[in-house]
Tab-separated table of C-alpha atoms and ligand atoms in Angstrom:
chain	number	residue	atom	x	y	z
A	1	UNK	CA	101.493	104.217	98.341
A	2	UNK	CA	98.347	104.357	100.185
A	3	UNK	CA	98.268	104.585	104.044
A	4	UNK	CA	95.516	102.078	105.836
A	5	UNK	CA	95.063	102.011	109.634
A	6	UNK	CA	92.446	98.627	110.400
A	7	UNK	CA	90.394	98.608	112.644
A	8	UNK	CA	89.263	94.948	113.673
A	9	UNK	CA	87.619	92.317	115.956
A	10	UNK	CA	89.560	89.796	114.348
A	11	UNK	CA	87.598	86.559	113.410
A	12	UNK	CA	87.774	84.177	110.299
A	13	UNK	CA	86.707	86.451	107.593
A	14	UNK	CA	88.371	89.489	109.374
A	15	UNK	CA	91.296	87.594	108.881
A	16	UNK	CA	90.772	86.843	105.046
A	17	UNK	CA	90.556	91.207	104.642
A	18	UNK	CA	94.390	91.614	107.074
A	19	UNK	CA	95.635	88.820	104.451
A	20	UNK	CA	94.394	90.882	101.752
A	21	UNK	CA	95.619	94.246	103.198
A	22	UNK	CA	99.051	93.020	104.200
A	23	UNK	CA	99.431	91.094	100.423
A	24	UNK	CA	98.452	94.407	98.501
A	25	UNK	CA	101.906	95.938	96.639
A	26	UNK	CA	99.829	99.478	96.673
A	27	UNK	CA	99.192	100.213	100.120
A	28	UNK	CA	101.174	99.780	103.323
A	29	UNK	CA	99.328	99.186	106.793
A	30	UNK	CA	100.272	101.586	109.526
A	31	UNK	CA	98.968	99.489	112.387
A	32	UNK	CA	95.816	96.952	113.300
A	33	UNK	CA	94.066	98.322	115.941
A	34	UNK	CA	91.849	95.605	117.564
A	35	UNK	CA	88.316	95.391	119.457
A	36	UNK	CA	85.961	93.187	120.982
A	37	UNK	CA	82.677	92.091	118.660
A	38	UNK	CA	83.040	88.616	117.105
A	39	UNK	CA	85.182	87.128	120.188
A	40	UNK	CA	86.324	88.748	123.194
A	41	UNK	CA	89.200	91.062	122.794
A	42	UNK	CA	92.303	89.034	123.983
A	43	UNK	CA	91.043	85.883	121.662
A	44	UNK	CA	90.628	88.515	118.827
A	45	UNK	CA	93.951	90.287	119.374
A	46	UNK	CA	95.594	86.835	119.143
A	47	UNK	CA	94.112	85.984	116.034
A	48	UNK	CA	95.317	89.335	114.304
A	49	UNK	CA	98.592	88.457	115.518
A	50	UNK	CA	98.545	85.018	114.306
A	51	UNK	CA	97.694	86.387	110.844
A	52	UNK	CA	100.312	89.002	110.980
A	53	UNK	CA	103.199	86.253	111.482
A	54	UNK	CA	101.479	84.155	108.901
A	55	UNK	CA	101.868	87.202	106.231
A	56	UNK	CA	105.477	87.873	107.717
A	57	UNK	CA	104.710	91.386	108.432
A	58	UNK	CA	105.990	93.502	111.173
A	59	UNK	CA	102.617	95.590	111.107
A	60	UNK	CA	102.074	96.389	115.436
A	61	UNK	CA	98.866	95.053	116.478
A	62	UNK	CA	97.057	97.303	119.274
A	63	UNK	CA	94.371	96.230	121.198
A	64	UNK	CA	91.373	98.763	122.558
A	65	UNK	CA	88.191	98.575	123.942
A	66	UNK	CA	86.895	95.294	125.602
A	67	UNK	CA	83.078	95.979	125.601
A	68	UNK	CA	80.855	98.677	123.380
A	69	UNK	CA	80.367	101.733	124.721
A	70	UNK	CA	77.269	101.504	126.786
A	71	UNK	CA	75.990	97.811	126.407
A	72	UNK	CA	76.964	93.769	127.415
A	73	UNK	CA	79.615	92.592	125.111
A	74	UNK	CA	77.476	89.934	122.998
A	75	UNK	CA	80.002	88.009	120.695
A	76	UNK	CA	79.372	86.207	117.938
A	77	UNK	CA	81.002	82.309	118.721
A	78	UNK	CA	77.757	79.901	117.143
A	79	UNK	CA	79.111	81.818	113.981
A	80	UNK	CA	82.854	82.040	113.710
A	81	UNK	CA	84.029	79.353	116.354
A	82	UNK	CA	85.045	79.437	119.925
A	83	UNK	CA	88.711	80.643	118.662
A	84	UNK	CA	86.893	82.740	116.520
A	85	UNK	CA	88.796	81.203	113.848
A	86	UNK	CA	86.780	77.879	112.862
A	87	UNK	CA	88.371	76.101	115.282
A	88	UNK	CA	90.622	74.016	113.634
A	89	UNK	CA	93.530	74.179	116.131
A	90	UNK	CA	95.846	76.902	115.050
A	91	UNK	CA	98.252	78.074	118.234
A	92	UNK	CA	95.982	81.197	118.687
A	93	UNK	CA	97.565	82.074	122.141
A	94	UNK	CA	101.291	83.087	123.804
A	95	UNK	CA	101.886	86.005	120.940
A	96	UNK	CA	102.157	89.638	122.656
A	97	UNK	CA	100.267	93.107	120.921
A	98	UNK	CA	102.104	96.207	120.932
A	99	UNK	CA	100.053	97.678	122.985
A	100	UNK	CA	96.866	98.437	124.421
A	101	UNK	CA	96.679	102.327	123.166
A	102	UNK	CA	94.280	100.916	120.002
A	103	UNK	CA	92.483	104.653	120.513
A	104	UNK	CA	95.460	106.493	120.863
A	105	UNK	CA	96.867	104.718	117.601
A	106	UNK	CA	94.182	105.806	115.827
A	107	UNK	CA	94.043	109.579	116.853
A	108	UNK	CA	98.402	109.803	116.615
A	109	UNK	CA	98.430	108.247	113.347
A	110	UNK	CA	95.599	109.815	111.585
A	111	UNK	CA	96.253	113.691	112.799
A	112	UNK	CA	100.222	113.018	112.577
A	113	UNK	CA	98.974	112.948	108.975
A	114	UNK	CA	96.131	115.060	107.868
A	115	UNK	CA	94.901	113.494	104.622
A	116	UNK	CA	97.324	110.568	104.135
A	117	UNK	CA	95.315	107.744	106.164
A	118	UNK	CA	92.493	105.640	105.332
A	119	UNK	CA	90.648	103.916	108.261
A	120	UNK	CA	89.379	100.171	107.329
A	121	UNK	CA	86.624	98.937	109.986
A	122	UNK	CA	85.784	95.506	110.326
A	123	UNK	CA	83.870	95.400	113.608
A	124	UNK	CA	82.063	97.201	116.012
A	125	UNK	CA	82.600	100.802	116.032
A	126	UNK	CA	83.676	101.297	119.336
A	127	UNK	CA	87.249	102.206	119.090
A	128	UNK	CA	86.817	104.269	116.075
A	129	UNK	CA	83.501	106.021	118.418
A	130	UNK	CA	86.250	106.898	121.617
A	131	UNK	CA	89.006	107.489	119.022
A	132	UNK	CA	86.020	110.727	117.729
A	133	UNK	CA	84.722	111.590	121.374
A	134	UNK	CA	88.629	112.368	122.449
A	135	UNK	CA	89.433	114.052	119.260
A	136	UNK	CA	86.481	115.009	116.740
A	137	UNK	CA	89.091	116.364	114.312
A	138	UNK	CA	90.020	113.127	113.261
A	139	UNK	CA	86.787	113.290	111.151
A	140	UNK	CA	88.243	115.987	108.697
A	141	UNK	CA	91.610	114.364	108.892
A	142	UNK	CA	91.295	110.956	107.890
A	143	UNK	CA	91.863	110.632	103.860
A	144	UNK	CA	88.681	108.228	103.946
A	145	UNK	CA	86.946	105.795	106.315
A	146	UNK	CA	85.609	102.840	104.614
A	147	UNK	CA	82.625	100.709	107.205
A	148	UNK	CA	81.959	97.245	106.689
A	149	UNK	CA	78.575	97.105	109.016
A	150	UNK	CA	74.907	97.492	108.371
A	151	UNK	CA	72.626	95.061	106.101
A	152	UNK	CA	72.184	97.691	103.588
A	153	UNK	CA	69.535	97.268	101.386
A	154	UNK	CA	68.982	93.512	102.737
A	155	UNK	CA	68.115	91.621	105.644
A	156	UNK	CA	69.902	91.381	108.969
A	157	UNK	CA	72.673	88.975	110.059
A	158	UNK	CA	71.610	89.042	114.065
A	159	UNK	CA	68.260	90.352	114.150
A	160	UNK	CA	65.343	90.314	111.408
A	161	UNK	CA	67.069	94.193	110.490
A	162	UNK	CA	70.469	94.390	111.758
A	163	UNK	CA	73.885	93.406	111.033
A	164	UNK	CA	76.378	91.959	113.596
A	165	UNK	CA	78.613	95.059	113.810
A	166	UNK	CA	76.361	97.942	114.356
A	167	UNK	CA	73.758	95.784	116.473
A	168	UNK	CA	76.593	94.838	118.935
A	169	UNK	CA	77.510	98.581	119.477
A	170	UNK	CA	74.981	100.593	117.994
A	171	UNK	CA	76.287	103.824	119.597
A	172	UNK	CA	79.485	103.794	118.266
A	173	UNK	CA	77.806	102.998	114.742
A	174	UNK	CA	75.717	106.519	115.511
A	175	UNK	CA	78.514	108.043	116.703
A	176	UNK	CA	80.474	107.459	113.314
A	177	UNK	CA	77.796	107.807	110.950
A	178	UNK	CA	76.791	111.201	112.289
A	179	UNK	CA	80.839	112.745	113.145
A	180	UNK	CA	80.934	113.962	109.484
A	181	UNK	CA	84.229	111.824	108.352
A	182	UNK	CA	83.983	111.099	104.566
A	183	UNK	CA	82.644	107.605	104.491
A	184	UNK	CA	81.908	104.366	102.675
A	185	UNK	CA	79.279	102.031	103.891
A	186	UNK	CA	79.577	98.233	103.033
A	187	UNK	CA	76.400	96.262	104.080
A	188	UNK	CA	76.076	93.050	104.979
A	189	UNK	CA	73.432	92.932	101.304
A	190	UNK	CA	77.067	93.319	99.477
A	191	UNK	CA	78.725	90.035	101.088
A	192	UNK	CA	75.530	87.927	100.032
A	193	UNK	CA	75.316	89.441	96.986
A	194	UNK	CA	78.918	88.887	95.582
A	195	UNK	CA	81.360	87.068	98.466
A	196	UNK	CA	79.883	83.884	99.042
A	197	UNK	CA	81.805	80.367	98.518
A	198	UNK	CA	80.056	77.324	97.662
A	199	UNK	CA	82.077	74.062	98.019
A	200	UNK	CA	83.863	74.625	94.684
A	201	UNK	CA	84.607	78.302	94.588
A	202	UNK	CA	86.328	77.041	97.877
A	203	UNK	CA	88.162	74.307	96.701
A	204	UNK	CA	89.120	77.030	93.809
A	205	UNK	CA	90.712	79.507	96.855
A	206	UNK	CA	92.786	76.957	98.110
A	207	UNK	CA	94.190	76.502	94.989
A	208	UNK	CA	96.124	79.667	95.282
A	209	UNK	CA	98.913	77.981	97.502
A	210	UNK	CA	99.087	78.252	101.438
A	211	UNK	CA	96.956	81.912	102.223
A	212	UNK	CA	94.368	80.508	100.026
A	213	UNK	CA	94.414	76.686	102.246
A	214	UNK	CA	94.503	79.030	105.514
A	215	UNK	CA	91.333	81.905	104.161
A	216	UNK	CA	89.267	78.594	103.540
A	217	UNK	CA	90.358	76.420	106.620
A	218	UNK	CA	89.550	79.074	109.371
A	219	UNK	CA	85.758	79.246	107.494
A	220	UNK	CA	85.036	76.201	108.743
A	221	UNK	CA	82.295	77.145	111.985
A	222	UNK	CA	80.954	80.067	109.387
A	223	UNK	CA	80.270	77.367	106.355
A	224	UNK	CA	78.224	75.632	108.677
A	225	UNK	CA	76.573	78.216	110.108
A	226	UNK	CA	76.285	80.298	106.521
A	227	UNK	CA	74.458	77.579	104.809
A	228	UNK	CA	72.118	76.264	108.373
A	229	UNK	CA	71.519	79.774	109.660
A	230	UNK	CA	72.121	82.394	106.869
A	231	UNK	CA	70.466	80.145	103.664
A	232	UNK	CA	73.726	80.479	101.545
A	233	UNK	CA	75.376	78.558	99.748
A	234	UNK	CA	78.555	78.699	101.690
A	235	UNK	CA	80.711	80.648	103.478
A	236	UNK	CA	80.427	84.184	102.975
A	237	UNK	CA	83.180	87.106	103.181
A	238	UNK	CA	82.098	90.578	104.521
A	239	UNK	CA	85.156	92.036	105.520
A	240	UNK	CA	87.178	91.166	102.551
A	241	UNK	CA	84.772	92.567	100.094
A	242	UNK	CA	85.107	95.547	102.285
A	243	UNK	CA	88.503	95.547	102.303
A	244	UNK	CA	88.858	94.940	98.030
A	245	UNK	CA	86.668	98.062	97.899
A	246	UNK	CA	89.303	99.802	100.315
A	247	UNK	CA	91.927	98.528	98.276
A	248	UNK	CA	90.119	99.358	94.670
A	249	UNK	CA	87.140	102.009	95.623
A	250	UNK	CA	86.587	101.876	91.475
A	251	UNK	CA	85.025	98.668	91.527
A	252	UNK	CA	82.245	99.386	93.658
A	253	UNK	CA	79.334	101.128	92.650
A	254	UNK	CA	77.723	103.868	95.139
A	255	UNK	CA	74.766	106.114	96.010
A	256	UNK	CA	75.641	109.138	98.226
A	257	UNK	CA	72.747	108.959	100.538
A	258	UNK	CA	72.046	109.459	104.306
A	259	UNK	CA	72.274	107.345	106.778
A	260	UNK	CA	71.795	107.107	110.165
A	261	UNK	CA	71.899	103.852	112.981
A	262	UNK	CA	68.654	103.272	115.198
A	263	UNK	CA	70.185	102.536	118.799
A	264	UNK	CA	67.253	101.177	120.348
A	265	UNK	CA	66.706	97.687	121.513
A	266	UNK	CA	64.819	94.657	119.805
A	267	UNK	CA	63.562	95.638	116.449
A	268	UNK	CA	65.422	99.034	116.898
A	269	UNK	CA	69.034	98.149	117.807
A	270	UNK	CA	72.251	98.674	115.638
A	271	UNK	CA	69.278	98.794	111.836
A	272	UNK	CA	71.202	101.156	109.463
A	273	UNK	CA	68.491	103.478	108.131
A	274	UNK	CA	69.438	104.537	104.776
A	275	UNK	CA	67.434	107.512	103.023
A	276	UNK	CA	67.448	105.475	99.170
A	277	UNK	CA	65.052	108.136	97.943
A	278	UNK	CA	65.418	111.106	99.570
A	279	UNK	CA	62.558	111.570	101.465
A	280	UNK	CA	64.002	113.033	104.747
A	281	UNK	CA	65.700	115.790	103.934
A	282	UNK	CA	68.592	115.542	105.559
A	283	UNK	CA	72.033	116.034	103.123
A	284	UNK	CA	73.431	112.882	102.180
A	285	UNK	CA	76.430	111.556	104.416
A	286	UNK	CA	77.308	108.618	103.262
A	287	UNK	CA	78.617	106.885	100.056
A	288	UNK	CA	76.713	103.604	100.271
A	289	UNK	CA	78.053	100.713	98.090
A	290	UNK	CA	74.968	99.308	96.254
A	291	UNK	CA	76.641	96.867	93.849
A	292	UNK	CA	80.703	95.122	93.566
A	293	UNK	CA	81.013	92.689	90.586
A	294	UNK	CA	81.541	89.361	92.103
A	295	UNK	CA	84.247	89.014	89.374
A	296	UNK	CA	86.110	91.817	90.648
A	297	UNK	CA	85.969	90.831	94.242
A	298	UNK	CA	86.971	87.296	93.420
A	299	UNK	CA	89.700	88.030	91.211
A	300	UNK	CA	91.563	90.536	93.851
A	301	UNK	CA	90.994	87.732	96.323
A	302	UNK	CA	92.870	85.284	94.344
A	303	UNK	CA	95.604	87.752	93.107
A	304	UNK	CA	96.624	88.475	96.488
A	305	UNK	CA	96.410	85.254	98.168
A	306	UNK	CA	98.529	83.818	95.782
A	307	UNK	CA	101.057	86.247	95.811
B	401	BDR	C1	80.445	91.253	110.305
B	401	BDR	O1	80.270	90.654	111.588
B	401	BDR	C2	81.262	89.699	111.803
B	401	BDR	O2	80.680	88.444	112.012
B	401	BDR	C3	82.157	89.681	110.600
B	401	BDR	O3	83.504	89.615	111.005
B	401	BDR	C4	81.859	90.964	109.881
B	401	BDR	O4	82.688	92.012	110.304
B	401	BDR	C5	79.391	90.745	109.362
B	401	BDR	O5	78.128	91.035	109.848
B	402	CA	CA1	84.672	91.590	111.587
């Protein structure tokens, strides 16, 4: 069984990838270790422990950082809700975390086991960043640390260039991208190329029983915003399509390539440069995921909501 520490600043589609995690039969979660991006970090640590309860899990929920590592928390409400979870009412408050040692959770757990755990990151770096500065050798101990941040090969979700999760702590990003772990990049071009949910592939989700009614329900600030905002067609899913790759890494298709985060402001801030042709040579770093089947994505999604 595969080990997976998450790392998450739990909001609606963050929620969709714990579901997803905490359904699979092939790995087991060590812990959800939570920071601020989407919503501030008390709102987001409630919402992974709402989902937790929902799954019936006794995974520990940590929280860590409160604010990136050198800039204003900016979260990300107009798209996910003031609950961060489309505000549809759910009891997000009076549940308690384990903890608020999110960092040390992730440096005990991943050198208490050289090898054995993969890291899942859902939001802003920052944790994951501190976790490195206190203890670089995490890098060569973690079995594999899978990213969902940067617009990849396609446009930004904040900015003209940059996607939520790097642009909201772009040092962190740097910080991760350059500490040598063995990584896998999901972009933001991934989600709009094979995770979006028009009105009937979301009337199909909720077909799968009561995971499938709550993954759709909590979407309801994002569809809004998705198809106003974003010019989709519906919601769309970023962190689960990270997480299926997590879960599956054989149905994504990658280019090893380098990459690097710009950490300036404007323009500049949190853009994941990727080097698609090899023109800086600088060794490749990354595995970037260029291409998941929307088939394969879709049918994961279904087989472990309804379970
Ligand atoms: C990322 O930012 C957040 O809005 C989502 O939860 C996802 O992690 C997409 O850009
Ligand atoms: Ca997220």
């Amino acid at each position: 069984m595969r080990r997976l520490l998450i790392d998450t600043d739990t909001a609606s589609d963050d929620a969709v990838a714990l579901v997803m995690a905490l359904q699979e039969p092939t790995v087991s979660v060590d812990a959800i270790t939570v920071v601020a991006g989407n919503v501030p970090l008390p709102q987001a640590v409630q919402n992974a422990l709402y989902t937790v309860e929902l799954c019936s899990s006794g995974v520990p929920v940590f929280a860590g950082r409160s604010a990136p590592l050198m800039r204003r928390l900016q979260t990300a409400e107009v798209v996910h809700g003031k609950d961060g979870m489309g505000d549809i009412g759910l009891p997000l408050s009076g549940r308690t975390s384990a903890g608020n040692s999110a960092v040390d959770v992730i440096i005990d757990t991943i050198m208490g086991s050289p090898g054995e755990v993969t890291l899942v990151t859902l939001g802003p770096l920052t944790n994951v960043a501190i976790a490195l500065l206190r203890e670089p050798a995490i890098a060569e101990s973690v079995a594999h640390c899978f990213v969902m941040g940067g617009a990849g090969s396609g446009p930004g979700n904040v900015t003209p260039l940059a996607e939520f999760n790097f642009w909201c702590d772009p040092e962190a990003a740097r910080t991760v991208v350059r500490s040598g772990m063995p990584l896998t990049h999901i972009g933001w071009d991934i989600s709009v190329a094979s995770a979006t949910f028009d009105p009937d592939e979301a009337a199909a989700l909720r077909t799968c029983g009561p995971l499938g009614e709550y993954s759709v329900n909590i979407q309801a600030v994002l569809d809004i915003y998705a198809k106003e905002a974003s010019g989709i067609p519906g919601f769309d899913l970023p962190d689960p399509i990270a997480m299926a790759v997590a879960i599956d890494p054989s149905i994504a298709t990658t280019a090893r390539r380098h990459v690097d985060v710009l950490i300036g402001d404007g323009a500049d801030r949190g853009k994941d440069v990727i080097d698609w042709h090899g023109v800086a040579d600088q060794d490749p770093n990354v595995d970037v995921v260029t291409h998941v089947p929307r088939e394969a994505f879709v049918g994961m999604l279904h087989r472990l909501l309804a379970e």
